[in-house]
CSV table of C-alpha atoms and ligand atoms in Angstrom, one decimal:
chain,number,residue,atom,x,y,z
A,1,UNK,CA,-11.9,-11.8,30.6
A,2,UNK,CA,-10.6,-15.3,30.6
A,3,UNK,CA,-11.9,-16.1,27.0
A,4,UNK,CA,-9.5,-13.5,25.6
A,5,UNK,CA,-6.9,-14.0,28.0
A,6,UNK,CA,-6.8,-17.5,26.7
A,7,UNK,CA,-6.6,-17.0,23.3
A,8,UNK,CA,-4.2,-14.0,24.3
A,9,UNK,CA,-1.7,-17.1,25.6
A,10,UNK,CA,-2.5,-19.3,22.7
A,11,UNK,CA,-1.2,-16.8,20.2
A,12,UNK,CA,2.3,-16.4,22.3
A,13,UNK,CA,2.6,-20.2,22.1
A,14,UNK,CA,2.3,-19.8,18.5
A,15,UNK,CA,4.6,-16.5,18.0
A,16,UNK,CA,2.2,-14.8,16.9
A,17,UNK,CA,1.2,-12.4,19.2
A,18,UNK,CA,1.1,-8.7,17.7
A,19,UNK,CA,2.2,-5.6,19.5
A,20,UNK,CA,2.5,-1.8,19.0
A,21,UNK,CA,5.9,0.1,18.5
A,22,UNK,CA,5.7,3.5,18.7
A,23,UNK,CA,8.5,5.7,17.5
A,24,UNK,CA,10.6,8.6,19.5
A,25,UNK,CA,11.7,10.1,16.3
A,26,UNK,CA,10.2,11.1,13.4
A,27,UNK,CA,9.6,8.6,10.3
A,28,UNK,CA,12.7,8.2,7.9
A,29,UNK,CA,15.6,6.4,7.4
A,30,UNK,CA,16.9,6.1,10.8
A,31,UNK,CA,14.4,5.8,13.8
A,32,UNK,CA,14.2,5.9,17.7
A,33,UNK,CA,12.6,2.5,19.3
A,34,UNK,CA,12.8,2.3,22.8
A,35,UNK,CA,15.8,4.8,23.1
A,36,UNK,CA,17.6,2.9,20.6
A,37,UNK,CA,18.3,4.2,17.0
A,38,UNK,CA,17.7,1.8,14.4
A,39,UNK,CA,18.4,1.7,10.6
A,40,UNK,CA,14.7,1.4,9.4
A,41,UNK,CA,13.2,-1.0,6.8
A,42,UNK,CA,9.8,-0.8,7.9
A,43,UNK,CA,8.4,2.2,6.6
A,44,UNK,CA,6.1,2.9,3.6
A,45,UNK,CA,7.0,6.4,3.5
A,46,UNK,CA,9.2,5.6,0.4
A,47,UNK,CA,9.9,9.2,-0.3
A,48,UNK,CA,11.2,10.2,3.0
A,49,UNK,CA,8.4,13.2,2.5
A,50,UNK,CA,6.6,12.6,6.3
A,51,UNK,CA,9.2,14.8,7.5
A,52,UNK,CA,10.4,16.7,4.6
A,53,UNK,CA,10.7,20.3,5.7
A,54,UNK,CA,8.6,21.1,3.1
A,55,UNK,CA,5.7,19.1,3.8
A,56,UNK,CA,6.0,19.8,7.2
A,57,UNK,CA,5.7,23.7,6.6
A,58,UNK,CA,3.0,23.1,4.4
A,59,UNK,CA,1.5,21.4,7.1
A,60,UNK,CA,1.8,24.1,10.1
A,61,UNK,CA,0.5,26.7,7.5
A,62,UNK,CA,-2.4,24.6,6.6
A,63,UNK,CA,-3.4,24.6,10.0
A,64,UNK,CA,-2.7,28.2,11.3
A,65,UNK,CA,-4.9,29.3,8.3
A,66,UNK,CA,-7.8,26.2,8.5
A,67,UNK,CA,-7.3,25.3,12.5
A,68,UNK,CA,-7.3,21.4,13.6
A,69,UNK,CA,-10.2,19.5,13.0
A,70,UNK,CA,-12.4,19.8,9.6
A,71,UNK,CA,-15.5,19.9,11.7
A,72,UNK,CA,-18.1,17.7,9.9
A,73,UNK,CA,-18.5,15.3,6.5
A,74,UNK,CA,-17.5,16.7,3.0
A,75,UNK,CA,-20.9,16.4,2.5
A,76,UNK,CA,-21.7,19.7,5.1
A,77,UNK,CA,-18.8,22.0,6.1
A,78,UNK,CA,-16.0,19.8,6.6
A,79,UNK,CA,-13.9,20.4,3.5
A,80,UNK,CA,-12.0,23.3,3.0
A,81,UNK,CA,-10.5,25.1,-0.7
A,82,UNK,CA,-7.6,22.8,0.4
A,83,UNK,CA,-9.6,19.9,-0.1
A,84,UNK,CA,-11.0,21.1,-4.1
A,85,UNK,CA,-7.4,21.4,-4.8
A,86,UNK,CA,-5.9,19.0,-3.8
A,87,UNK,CA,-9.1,16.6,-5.6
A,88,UNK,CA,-7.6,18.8,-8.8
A,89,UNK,CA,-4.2,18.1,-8.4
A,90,UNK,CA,-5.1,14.3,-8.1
A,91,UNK,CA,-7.0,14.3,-10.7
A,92,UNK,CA,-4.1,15.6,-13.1
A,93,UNK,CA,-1.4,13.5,-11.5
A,94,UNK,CA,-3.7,10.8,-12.3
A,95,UNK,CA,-4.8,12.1,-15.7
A,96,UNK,CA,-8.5,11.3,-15.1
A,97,UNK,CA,-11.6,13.4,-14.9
A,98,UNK,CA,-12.1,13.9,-11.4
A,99,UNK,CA,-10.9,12.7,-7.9
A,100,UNK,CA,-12.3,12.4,-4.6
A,101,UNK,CA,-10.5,12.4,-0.7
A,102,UNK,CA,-11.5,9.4,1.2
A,103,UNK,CA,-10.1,9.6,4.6
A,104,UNK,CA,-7.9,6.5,4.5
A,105,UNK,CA,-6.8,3.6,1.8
A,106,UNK,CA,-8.9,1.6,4.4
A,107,UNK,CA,-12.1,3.7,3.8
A,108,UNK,CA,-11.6,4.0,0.3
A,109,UNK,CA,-11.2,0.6,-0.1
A,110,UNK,CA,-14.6,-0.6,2.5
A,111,UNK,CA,-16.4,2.6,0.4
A,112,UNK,CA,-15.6,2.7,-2.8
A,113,UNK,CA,-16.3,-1.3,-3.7
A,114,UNK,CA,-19.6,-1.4,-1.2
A,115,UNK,CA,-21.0,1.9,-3.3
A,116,UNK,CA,-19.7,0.4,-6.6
A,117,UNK,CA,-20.9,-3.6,-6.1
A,118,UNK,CA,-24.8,-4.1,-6.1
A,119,UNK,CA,-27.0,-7.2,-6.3
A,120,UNK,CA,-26.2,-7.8,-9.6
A,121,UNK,CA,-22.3,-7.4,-9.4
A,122,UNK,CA,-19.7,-10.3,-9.7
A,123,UNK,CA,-16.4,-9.3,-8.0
A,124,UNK,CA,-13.3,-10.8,-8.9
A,125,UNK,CA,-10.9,-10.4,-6.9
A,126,UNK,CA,-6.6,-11.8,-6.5
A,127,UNK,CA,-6.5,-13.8,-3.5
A,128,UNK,CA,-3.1,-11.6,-2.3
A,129,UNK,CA,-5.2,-8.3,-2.2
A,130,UNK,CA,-5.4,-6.2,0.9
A,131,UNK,CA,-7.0,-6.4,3.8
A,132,UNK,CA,-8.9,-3.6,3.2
A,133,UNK,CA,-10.4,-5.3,-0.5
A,134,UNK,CA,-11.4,-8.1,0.9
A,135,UNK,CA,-13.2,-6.2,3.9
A,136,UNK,CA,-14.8,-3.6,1.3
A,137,UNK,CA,-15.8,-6.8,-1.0
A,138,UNK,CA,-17.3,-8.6,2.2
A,139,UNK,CA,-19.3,-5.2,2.8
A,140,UNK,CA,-21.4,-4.7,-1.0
A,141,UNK,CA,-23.7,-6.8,-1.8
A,142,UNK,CA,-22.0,-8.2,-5.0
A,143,UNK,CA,-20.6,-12.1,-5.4
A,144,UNK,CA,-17.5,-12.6,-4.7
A,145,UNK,CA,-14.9,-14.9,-6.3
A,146,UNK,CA,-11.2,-15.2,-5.7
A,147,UNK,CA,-8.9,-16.0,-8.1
A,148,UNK,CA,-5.5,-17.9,-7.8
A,149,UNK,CA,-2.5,-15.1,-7.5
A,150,UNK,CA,-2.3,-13.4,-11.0
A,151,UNK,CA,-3.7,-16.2,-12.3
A,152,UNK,CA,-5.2,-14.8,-15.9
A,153,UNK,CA,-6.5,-18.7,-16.8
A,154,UNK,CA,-8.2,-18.9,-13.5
A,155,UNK,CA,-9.7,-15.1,-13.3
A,156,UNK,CA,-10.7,-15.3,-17.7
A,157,UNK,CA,-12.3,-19.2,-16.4
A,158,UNK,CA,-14.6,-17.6,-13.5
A,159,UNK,CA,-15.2,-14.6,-15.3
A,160,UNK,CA,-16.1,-16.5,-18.4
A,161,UNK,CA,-19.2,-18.5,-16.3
A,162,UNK,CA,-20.5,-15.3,-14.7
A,163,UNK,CA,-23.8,-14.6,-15.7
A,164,UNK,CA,-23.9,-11.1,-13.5
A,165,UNK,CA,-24.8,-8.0,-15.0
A,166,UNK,CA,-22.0,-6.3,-13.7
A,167,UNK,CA,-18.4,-6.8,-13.4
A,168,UNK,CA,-15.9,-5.7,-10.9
A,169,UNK,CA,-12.1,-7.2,-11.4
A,170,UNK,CA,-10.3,-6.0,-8.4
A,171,UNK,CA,-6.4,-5.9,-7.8
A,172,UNK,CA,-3.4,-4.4,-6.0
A,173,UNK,CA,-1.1,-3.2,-8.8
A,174,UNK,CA,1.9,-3.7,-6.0
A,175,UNK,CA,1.6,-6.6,-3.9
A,176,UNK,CA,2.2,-5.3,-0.2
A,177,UNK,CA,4.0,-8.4,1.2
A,178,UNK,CA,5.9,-10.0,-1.9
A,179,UNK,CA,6.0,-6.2,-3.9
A,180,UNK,CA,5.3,-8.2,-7.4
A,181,UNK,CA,3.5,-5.9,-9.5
A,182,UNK,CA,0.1,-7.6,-11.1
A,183,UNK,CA,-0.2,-8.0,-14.7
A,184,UNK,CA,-2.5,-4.7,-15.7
A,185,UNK,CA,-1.9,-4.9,-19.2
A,186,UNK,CA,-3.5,-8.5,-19.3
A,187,UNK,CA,-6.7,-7.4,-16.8
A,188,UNK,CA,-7.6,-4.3,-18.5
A,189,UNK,CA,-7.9,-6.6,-21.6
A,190,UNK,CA,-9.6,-9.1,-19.9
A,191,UNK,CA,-12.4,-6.7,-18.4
A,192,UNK,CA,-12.4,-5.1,-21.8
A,193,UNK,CA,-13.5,-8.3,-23.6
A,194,UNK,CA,-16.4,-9.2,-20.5
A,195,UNK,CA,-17.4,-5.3,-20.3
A,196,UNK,CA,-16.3,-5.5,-16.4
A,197,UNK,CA,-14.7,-2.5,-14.6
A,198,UNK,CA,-11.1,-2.9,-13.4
A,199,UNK,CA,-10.2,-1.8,-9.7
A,200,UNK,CA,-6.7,-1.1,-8.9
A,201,UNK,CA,-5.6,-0.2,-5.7
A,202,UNK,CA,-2.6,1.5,-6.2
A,203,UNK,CA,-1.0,2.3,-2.4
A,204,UNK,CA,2.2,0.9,-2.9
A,205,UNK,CA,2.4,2.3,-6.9
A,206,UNK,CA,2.2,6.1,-6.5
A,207,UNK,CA,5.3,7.4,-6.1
A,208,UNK,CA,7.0,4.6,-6.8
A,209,UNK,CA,6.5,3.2,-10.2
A,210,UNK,CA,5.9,5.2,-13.6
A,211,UNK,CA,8.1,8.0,-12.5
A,212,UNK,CA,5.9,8.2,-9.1
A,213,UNK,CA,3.0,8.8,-11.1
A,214,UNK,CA,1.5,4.9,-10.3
A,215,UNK,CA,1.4,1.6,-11.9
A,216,UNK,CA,-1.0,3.1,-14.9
A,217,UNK,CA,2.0,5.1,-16.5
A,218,UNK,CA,4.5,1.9,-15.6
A,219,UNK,CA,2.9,0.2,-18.3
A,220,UNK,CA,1.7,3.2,-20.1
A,221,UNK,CA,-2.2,2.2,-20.3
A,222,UNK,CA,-4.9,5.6,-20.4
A,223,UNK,CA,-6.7,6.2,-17.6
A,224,UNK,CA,-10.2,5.2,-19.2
A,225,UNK,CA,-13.8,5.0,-18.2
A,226,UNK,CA,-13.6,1.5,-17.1
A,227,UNK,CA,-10.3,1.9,-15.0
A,228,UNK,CA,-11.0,2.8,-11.1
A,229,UNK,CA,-7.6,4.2,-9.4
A,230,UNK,CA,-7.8,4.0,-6.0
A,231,UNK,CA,-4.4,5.2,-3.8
A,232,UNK,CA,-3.3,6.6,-0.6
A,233,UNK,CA,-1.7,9.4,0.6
A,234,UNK,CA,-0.2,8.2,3.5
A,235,UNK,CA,2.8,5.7,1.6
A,236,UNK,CA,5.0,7.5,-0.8
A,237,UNK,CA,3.1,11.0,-0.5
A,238,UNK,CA,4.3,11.2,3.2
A,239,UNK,CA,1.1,12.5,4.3
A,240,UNK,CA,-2.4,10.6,5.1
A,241,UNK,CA,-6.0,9.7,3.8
A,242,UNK,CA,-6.6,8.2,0.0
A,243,UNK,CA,-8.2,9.0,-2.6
A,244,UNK,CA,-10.4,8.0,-5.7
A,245,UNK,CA,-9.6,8.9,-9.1
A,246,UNK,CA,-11.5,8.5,-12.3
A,247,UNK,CA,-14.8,9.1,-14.2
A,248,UNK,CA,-17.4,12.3,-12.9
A,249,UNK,CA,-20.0,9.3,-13.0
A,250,UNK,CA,-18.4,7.4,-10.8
A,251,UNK,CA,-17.2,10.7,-8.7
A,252,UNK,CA,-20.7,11.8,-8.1
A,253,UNK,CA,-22.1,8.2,-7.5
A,254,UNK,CA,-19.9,8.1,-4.4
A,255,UNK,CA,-20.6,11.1,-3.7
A,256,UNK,CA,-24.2,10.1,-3.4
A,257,UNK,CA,-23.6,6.4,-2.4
A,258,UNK,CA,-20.5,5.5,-0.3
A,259,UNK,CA,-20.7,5.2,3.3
A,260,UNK,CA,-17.4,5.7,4.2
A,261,UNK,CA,-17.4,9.3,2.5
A,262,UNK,CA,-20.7,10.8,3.4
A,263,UNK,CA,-21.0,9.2,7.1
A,264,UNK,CA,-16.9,10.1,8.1
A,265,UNK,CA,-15.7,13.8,9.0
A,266,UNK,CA,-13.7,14.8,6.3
A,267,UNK,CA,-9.6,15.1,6.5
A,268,UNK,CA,-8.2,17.9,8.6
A,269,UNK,CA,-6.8,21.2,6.9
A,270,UNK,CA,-3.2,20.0,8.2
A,271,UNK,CA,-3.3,17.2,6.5
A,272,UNK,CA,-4.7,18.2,3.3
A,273,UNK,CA,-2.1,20.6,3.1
A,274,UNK,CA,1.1,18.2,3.7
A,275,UNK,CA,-1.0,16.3,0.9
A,276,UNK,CA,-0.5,19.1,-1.3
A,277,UNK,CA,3.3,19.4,-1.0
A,278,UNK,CA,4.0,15.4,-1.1
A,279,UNK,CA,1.8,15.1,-4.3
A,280,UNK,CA,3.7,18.3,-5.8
A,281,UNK,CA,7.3,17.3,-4.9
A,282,UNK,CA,6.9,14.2,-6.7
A,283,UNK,CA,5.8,15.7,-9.7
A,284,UNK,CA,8.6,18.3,-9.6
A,285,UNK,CA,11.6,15.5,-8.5
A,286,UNK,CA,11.4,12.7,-10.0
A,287,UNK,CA,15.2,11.8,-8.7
A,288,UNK,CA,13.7,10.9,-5.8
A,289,UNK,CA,12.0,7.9,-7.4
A,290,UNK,CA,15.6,7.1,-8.9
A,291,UNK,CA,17.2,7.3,-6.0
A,292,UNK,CA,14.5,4.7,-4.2
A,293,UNK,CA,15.2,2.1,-7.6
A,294,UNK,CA,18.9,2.7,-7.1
A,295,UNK,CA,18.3,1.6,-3.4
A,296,UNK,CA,16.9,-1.4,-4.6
A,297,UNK,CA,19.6,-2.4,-6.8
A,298,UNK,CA,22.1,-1.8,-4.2
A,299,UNK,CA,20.3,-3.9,-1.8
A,300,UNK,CA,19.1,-6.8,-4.6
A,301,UNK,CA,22.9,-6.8,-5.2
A,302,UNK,CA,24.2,-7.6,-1.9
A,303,UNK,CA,21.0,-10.2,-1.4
A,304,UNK,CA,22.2,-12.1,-4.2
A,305,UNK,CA,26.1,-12.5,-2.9
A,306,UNK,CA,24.1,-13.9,0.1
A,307,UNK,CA,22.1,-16.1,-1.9
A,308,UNK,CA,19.3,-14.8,-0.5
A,309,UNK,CA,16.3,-15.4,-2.7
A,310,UNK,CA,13.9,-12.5,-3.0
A,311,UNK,CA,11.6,-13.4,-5.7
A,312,UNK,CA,8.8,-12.6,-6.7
A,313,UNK,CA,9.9,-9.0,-5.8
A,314,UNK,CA,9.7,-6.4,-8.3
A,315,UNK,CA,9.5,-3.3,-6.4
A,316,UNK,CA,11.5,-1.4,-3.2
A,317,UNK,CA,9.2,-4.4,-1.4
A,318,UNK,CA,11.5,-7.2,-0.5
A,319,UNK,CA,10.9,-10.1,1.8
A,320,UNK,CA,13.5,-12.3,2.7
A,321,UNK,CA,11.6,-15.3,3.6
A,322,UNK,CA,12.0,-18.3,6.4
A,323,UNK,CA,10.3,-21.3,7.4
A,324,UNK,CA,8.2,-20.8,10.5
A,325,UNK,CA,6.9,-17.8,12.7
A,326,UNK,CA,9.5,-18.3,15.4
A,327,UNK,CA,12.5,-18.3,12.7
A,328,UNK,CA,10.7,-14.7,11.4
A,329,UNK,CA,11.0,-13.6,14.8
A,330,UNK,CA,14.5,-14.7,16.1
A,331,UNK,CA,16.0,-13.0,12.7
A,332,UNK,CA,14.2,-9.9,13.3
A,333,UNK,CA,15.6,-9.8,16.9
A,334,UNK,CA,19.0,-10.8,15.9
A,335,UNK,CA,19.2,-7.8,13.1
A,336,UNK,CA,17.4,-5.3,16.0
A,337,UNK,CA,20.1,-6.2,18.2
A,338,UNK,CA,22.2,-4.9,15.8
A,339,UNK,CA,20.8,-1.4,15.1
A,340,UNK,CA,18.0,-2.8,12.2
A,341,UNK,CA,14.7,-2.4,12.5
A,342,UNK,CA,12.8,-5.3,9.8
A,343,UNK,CA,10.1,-6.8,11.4
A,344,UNK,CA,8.5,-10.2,10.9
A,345,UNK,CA,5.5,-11.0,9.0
A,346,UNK,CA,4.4,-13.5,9.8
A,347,UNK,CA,0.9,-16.4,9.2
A,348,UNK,CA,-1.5,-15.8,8.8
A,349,UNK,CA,-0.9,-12.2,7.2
A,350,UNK,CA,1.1,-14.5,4.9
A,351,UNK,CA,1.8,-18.1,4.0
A,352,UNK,CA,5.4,-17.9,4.2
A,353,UNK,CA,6.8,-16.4,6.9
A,354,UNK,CA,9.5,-13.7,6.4
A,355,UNK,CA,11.3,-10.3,6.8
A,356,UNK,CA,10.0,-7.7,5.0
A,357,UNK,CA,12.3,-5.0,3.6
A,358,UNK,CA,11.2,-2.0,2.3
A,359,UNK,CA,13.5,0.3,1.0
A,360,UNK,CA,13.2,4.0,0.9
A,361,UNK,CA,14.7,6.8,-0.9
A,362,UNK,CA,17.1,8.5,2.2
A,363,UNK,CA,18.1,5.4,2.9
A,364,UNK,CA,22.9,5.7,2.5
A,365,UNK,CA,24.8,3.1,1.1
A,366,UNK,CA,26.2,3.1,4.6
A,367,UNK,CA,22.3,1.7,5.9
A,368,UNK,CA,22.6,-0.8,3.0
A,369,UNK,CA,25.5,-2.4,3.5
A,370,UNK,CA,25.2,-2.4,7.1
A,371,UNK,CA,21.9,-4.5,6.7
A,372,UNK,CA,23.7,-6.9,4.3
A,373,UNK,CA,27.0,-7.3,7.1
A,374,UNK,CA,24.2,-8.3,9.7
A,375,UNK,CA,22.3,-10.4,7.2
A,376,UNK,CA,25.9,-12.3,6.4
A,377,UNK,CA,25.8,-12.4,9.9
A,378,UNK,CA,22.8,-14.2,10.3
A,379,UNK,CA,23.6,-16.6,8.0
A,380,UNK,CA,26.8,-17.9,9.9
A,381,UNK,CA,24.7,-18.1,12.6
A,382,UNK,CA,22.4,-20.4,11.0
A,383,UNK,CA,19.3,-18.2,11.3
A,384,UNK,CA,18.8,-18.0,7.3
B,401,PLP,C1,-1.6,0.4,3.2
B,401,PLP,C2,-2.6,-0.1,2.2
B,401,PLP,C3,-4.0,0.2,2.3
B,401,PLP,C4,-4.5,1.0,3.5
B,401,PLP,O1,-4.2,2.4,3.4
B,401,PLP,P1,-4.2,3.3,4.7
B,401,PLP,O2,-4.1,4.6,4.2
B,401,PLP,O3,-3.0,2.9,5.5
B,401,PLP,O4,-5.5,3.0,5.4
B,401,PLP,C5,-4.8,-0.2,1.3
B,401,PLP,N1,-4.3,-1.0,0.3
B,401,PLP,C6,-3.1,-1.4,0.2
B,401,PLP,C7,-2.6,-2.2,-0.9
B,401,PLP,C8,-2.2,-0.9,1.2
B,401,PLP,O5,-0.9,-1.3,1.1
């Protein structure tokens, strides 16, 4: 088809053509590309639990007991005694009332703002926000406004003129490309004082901040009535799908109302099962989540030697940021030459081009330091 051949060309002349790298090896700290191993800093699976042993048994017996496929919607026979207890575990690690299995941050995301927005709903929403919130924004039928990154003066001015019945403030609590953590504290009051709800989309929080419990416990707010936790299970759990957790109004409205739940075939047993043992492990190890933090330090430490700036990161999320696509691109090449896998990110997924590091909790000294040698590297080589 020559109209998407020609685009197709137009993005190479622009380096920004996108392609799929799929792995020889399983996920962790060291990967197989192309029969090459690679120290990895491209992986979300911040626990090193997708192939914990553990979760991996887990896994098998989940299957052998449930077999492969759920079969149909939660809704009919899809979900298994897996499934309730898994919702029960969730709910305690989240210290709300009730949770419920979406089958991917995606879906919760697209399901859980469509079935919570209406007519009458004003969303506000951070301009860095996911993908995935700004596609489940575009799908309800509330308003939408965006406000300026963190901004507080800009969200408490737009907020201030609504005149909507309801109101839905919508965040990331990590940001997924600069890892800067959004000001909770200051929302929650915020959508306290206009009676709005307060959506937090917690992916790159669980398991990572507040002792892996999520950003709530970093800054010690109560999971209350107007707080929506959304996360996944497919980052720092090691497994897949996401999940809501919060009031059993809001449980049994989606239940009743979102799309993505009642029209999707629910999560296979296997799954459910590794789901189980991630969420557990964390709870029961919380020197894992050290051990990720002390990666970080390790890294930040060697960054700043470099002079490498890595604001506004807060979190194992680090980008190491350029000028242009095709400077993202030659520095990722130049540290996979040397055995390191970081790839580019690159416009318009942001406005900066960059690296983007994430660090992860198997990752040695020894994987550090050789990242920092080839970043040193890069610099005499005038590619930073
Ligand atoms: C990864 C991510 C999602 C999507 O989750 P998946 O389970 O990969 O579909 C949603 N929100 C944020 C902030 C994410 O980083």
């Amino acid at each position: 088809m020559l109209r998407f051949s020609k685009a197709l060309e137009e993005l190479k002349e622009k380096a920004l053509f996108r392609q799929i790298k799929d792995r020889e090896s399983p996920q962790g700290a060291e990967i197989t590309l192309k029969g090459k191993r690679l120290i990895n800093f491209s992986s979300n699976d911040y626990l090193c639990l997708a192939s914990d042993p553990r979760v991996v048994e887990a896994s098998c017996r989940g299957l052998k007991e449930f077999g492969a496929g759920a079969g149909a919607s939660r809704l009919l026979s899809g979900g298994t005694t897996l499934h309730e207890r898994l919702e029960l575990l969730l709910a305690r690690f989240k210290s709300t009332e009730r949770a419920i299995l979406f089958n991917s941050g995606y879906s919760a995301n697209t399901g859980i703002i469509q079935a919570l927005a209406d007519r009458d709903t004003a969303i506000f929403s951070d301009e860095l926000n996911h993908a995935s919130i700004i596609d489940g924004c575009r799908l309800s039928r509330g308003t939408v406004y965006v406000y300026r990154h963190k901004d507080l003066e800009h969200l408490r001015e737009l907020i201030k003129k609504s005149s909507a019945s309801n109101k839905l403030i919508v965040t990331d609590t990590v940001f997924s490309m600069d890892g800067d953590i959004a000001p909770l504290k200051e929302l929650l009051l915020i959508a306290t004082e206009y009676d709005a709800l307060l959506y937090i989309d917690d992916a790159h929080g669980t398991g990572v901040l507040g002792k892996g419990y999520g950003a709530l416990k970093h800054f010690g707010i109560k999971a209350e009535q107007r707080i929506i936790q959304m996360s996944t299970l497919s980052k720092a759990v090691g497994s897949f799908g996401a999940f809501f957790a919060g009031s059993e109004d809001i449980a049994q409205w989606l239940i009743n109302r979102s799309r993505s739940l009642i029209f999707s075939t629910a999560l296979p047993p296997s799954v459910i099962a590794a789901s189980l043992e991630g969420v557990r492990i964390i709870m029961a190890e919380p020197e894992r989540v050290e051990r990720l933090w002390n990666n970080r330090e390790t890294l930040l430490k060697g960054l700043k030697e470099l002079n490498i700036e890595t604001s506004p990161s807060e979190t194992p999320i680090i980008p190491v940021k350029v000028k242009t696509n095709q400077e993202a691109l030659r520095l990722s090449s130049f540290l996979f030459e040397r055995g390191i896998y970081a790839p580019a990110i690159r416009k318009p997924t942001v406005s900066t081009p960059r690296i983007r590091l994430t660090l992860l909790y198997c990752h040695s000294d020894e994987h550090i330091s050789r990242l920092i040698d080839a970043l040193r590297e890069a610099r005499k080589c005038g590619l930073l």
